GROMACS .gro file of C-alpha atoms in nm:
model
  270
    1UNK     CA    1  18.902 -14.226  -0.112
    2UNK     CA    2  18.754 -14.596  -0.090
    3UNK     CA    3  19.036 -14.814  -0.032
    4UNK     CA    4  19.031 -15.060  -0.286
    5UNK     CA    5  18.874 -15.390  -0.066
    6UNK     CA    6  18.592 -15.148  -0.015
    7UNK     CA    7  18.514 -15.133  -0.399
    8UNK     CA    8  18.525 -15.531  -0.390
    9UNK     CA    9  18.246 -15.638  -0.583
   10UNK     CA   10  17.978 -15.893  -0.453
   11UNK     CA   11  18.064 -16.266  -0.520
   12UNK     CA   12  17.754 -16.282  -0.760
   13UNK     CA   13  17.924 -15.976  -0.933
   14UNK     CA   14  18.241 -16.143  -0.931
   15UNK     CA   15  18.117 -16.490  -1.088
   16UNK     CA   16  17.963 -16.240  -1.392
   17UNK     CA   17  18.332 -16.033  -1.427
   18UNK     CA   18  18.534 -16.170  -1.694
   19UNK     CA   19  18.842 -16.019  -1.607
   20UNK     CA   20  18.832 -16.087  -1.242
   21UNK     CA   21  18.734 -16.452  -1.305
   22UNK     CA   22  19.014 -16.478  -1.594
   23UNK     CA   23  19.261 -16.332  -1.306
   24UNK     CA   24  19.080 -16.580  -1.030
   25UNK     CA   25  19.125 -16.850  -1.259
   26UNK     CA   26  19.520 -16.758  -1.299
   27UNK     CA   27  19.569 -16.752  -0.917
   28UNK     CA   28  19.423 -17.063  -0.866
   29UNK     CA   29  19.594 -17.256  -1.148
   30UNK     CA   30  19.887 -17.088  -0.998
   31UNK     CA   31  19.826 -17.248  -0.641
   32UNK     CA   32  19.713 -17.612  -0.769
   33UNK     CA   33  20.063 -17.632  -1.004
   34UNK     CA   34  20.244 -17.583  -0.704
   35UNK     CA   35  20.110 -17.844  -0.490
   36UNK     CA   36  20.093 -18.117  -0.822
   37UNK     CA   37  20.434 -18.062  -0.860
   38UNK     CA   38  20.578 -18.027  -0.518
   39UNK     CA   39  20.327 -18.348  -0.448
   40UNK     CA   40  20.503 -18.499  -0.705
   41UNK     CA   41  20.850 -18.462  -0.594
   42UNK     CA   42  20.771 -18.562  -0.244
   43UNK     CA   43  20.670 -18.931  -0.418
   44UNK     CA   44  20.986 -18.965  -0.557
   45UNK     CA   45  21.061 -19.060  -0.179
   46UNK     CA   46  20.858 -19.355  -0.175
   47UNK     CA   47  21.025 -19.652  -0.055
   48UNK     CA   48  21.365 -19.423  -0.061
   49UNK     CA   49  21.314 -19.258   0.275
   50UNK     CA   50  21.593 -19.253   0.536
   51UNK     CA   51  21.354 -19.488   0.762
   52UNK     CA   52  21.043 -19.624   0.713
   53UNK     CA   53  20.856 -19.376   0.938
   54UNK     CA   54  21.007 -19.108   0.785
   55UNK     CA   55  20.895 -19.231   0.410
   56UNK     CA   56  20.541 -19.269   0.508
   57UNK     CA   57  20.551 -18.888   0.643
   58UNK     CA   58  20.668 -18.779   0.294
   59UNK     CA   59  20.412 -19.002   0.113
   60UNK     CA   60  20.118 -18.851   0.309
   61UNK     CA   61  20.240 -18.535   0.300
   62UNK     CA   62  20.279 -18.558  -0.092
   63UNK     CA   63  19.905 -18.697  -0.049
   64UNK     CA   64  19.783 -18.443   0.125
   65UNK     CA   65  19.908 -18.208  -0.155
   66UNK     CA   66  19.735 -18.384  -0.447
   67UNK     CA   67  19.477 -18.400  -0.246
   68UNK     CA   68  19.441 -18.016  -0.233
   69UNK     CA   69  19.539 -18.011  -0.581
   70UNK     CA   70  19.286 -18.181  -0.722
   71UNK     CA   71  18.996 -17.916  -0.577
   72UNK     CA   72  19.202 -17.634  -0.687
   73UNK     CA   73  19.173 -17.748  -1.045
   74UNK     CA   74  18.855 -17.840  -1.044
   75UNK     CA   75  18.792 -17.462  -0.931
   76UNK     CA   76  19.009 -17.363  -1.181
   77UNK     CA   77  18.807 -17.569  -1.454
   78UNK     CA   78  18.499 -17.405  -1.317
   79UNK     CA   79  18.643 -17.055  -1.330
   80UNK     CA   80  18.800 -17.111  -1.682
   81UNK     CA   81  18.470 -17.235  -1.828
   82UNK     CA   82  18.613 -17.333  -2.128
   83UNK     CA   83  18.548 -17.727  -2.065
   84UNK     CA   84  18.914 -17.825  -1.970
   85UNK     CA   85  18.884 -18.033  -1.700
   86UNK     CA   86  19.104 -18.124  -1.423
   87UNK     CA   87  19.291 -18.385  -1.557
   88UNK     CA   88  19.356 -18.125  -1.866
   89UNK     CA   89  19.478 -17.880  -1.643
   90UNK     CA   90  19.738 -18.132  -1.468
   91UNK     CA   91  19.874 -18.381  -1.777
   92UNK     CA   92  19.776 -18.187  -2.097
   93UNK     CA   93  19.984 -17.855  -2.077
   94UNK     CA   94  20.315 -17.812  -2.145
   95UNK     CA   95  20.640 -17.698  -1.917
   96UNK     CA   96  20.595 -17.282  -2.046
   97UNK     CA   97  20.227 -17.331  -1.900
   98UNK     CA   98  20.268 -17.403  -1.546
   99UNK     CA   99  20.306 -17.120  -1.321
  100UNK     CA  100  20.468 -17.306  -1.001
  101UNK     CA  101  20.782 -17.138  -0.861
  102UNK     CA  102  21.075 -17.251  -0.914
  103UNK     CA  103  21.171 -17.396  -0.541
  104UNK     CA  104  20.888 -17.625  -0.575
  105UNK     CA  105  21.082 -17.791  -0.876
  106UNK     CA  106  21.403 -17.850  -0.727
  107UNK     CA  107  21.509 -18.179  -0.738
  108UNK     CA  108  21.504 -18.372  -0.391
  109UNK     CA  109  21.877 -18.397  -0.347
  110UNK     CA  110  21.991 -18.586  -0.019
  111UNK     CA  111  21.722 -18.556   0.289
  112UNK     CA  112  21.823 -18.210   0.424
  113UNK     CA  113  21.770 -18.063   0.092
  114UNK     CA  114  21.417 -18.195   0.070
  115UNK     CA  115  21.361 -18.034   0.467
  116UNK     CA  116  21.479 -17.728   0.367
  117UNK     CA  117  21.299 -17.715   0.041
  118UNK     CA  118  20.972 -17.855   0.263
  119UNK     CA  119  21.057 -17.581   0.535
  120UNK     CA  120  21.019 -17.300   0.284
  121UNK     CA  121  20.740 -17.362   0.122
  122UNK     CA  122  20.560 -17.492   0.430
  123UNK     CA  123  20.591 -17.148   0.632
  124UNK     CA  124  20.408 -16.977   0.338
  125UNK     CA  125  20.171 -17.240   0.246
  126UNK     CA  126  20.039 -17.287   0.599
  127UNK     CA  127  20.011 -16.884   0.635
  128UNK     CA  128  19.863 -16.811   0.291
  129UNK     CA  129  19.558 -17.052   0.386
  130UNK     CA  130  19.595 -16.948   0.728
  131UNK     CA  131  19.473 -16.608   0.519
  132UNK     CA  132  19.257 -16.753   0.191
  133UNK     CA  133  19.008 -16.950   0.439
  134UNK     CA  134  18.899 -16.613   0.591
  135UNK     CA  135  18.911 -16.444   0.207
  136UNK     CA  136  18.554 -16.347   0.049
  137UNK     CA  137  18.587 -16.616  -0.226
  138UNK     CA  138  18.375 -16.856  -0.092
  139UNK     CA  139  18.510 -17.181  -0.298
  140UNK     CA  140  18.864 -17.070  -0.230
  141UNK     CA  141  18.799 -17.020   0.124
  142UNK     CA  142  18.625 -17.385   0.182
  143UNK     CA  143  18.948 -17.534  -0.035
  144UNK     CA  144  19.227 -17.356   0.248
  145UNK     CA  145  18.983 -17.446   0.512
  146UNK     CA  146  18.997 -17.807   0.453
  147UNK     CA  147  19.382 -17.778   0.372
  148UNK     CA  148  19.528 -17.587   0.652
  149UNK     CA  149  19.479 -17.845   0.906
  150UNK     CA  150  19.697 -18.081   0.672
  151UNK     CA  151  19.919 -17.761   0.625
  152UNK     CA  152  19.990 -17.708   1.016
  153UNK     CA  153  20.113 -18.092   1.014
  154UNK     CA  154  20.343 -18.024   0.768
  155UNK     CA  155  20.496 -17.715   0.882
  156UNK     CA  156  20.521 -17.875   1.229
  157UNK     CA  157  20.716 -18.219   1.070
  158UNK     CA  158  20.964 -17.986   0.873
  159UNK     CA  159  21.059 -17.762   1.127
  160UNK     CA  160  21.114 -18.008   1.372
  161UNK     CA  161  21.319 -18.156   1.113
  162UNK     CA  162  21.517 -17.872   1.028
  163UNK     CA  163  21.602 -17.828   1.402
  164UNK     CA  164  21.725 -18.186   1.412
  165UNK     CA  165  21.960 -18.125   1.134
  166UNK     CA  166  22.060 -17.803   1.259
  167UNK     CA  167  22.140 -17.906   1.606
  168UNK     CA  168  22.212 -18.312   1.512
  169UNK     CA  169  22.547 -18.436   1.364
  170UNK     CA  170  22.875 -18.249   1.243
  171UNK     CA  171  22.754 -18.414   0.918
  172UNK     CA  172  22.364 -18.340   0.964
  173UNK     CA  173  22.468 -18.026   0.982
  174UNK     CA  174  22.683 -17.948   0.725
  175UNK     CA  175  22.431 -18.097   0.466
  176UNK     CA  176  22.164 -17.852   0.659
  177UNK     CA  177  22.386 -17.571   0.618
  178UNK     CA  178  22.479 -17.645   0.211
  179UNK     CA  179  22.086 -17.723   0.190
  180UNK     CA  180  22.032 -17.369   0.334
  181UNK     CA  181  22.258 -17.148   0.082
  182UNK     CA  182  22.136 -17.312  -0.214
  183UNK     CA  183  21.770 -17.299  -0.158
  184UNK     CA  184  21.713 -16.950   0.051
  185UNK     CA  185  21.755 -16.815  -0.332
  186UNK     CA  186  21.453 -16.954  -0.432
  187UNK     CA  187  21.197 -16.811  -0.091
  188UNK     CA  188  21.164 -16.457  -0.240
  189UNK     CA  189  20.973 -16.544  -0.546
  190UNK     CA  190  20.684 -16.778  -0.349
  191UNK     CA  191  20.578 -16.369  -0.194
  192UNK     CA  192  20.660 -16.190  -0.493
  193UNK     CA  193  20.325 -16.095  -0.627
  194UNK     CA  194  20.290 -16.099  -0.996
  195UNK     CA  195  20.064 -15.845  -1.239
  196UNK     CA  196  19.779 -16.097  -1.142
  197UNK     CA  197  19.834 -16.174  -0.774
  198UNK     CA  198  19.859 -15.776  -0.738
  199UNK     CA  199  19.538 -15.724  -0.913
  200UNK     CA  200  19.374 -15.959  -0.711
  201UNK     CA  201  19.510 -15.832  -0.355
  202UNK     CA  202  19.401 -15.457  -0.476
  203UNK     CA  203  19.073 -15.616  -0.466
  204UNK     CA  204  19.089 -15.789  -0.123
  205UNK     CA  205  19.041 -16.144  -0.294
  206UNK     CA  206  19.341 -16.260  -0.181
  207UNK     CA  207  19.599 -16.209   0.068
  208UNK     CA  208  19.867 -15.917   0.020
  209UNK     CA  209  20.220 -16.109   0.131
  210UNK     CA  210  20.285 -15.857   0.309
  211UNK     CA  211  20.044 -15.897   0.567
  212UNK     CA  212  20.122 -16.266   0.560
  213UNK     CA  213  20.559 -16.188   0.579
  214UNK     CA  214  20.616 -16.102   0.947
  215UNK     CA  215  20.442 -16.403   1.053
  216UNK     CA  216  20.633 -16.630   0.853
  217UNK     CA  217  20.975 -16.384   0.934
  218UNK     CA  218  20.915 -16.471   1.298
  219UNK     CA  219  20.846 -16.866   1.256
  220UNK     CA  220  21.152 -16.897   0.997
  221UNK     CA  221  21.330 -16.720   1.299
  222UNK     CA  222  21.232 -16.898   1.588
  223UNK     CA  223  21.286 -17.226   1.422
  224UNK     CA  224  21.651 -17.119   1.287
  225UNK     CA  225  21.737 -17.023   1.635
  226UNK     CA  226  21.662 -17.386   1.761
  227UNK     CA  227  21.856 -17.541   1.538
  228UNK     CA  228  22.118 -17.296   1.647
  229UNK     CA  229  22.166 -17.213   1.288
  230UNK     CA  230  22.236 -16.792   1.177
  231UNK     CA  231  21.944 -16.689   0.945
  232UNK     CA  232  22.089 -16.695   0.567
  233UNK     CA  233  22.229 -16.391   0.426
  234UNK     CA  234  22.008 -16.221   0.211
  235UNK     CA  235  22.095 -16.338  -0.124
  236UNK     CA  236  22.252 -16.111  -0.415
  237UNK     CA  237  21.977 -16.221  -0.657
  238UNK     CA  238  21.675 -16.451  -0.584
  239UNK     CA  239  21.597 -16.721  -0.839
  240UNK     CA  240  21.270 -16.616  -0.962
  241UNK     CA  241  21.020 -16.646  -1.309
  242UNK     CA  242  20.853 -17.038  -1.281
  243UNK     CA  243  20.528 -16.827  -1.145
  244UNK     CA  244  20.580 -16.652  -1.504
  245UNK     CA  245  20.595 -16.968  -1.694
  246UNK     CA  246  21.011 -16.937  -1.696
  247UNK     CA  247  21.120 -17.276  -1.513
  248UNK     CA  248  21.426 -17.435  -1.510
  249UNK     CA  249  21.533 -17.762  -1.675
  250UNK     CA  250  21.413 -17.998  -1.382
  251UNK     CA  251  21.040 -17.923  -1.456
  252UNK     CA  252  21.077 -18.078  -1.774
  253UNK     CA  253  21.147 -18.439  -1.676
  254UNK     CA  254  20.974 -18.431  -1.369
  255UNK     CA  255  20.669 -18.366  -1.611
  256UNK     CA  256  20.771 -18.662  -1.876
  257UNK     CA  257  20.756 -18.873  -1.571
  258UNK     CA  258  20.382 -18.695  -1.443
  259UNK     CA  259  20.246 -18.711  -1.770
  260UNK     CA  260  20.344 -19.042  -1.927
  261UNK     CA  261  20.041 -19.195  -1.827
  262UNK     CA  262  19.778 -18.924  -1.988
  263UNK     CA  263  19.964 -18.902  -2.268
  264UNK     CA  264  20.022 -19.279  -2.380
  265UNK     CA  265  19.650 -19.326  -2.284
  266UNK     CA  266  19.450 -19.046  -2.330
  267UNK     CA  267  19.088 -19.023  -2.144
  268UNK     CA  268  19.242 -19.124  -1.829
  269UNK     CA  269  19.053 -18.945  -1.547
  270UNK     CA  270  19.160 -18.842  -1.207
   0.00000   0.00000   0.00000
């Protein structure tokens, strides 16, 4: 029996598959409302970092991600074909719409909630690109490409972080710790595929997490041992659904605040 990669149709085929593209398009709106969003947090920091090195990090990390957002809709757009265009996508749908999980949401809380939040997502962003640049979609390929680079920064600033928490202060460390059992809940859902992700990993278009898991098992490890901190128990449930459109209250405002601008003024472009 073919294994199902070996049925993966040619990207000509693919472009000319309305059900593949419709499931494309999903994935990648998926991926771009997780870096707007996350991008968008990150700015809150602006001019509130702890120092001033420290608040231009989280600016041009939060950069970098609308950077990478902004190709990923206009892929999206492409795919959708429906004449949205990217600033549609990002300022013209409501909360129920956006498929971002929920971690990426949380608020920022004090500094060693937004390292821990950063940590997280950083360990699967970096490896899922790691992964997508090598993947036969060519678009999707050349947008990881250009983003992993910016990726392997980031994972590098937050784990150092985290280890400087971890293995810092009596009172770095008990914000680290408090950081760590409220936000481990959320990990699960960023490599819990949906109907669509599924789909599109039975076709070898994009990366099945677990291929992508023991990598980021081992970093999450080796940088938990450094800051001399004992991995989290597994939680009792995972906080899971935003990837389904189910988010929590926080995605709300942080949207009011995205939006505003679109939405007094319509027409604005990116």
């Amino acid at each position: 029996m073919d294994h199902p990669a070996d049925l993966l149709p040619a990207p000509a085929a693919i472009a000319h598959a309305p059900t593949v593209r419709q499931q494309l398009f999903e994935f990648v709106l998926q991926l771009a409302d997780t870096s707007l969003v996350l991008g968008h947090r990150l700015s809150e920091w602006c001019g509130h970092g702890p120092v001033l090195e420290q608040d231009l990090a989280l600016a041009n990390i939060a950069l970098d991600l609308l950077g990478e957002t902004r190709s990923l809709y206009q892929y999206a757009a492409e795919l959708e074909g429906q004449g949205r265009t990217e600033d549609d996508l990002a300022y013209l749908r409501p909360a129920t719409a956006y498929r971002n999980p929920l971690l990426v949401e949380q608020p920022n809380g004090d500094f060693a909630y937004t390292v821990v939040r950063q940590f997280l997502f950083d360990n699967y962003h970096y490896h899922l690109l790691l992964a997508l640049k090598e993947g036969p979609d060519a678009p999707l390929a050349g947008i990881a490409g250009k983003s992993v680079k910016e990726a392997a920064y980031h994972l590098k600033w937050s784990s150092e972080w985290l280890i400087r928490l971890g293995d810092g202060t009596a009172e770095s460390r008990q914000r680290l710790d408090k950081a760590l059992a409220t936000l481990w809940r959320y990990a699960a859902e960023l490599t819990t595929a949906t109907a669509t992700e599924a789909a599109l990993q039975d076709l070898g278009l994009v990366p099945d997490y677990a291929d992508i898991l023991p990598a980021m098992q081992a970093h999450a490890a080796h940088v938990l041992a450094e800051a001399t901190v004992p991995a989290p128990q597994i939680a009792p449930f995972t906080q899971k659904g935003g990837k389904a459109g189910q988010h929590s209250e926080h995605l709300g405002y942080l949207l009011a605040e995205l939006q505003y601008m679109q939405r007094a003024y319509p027409g604005l472009t990116w």
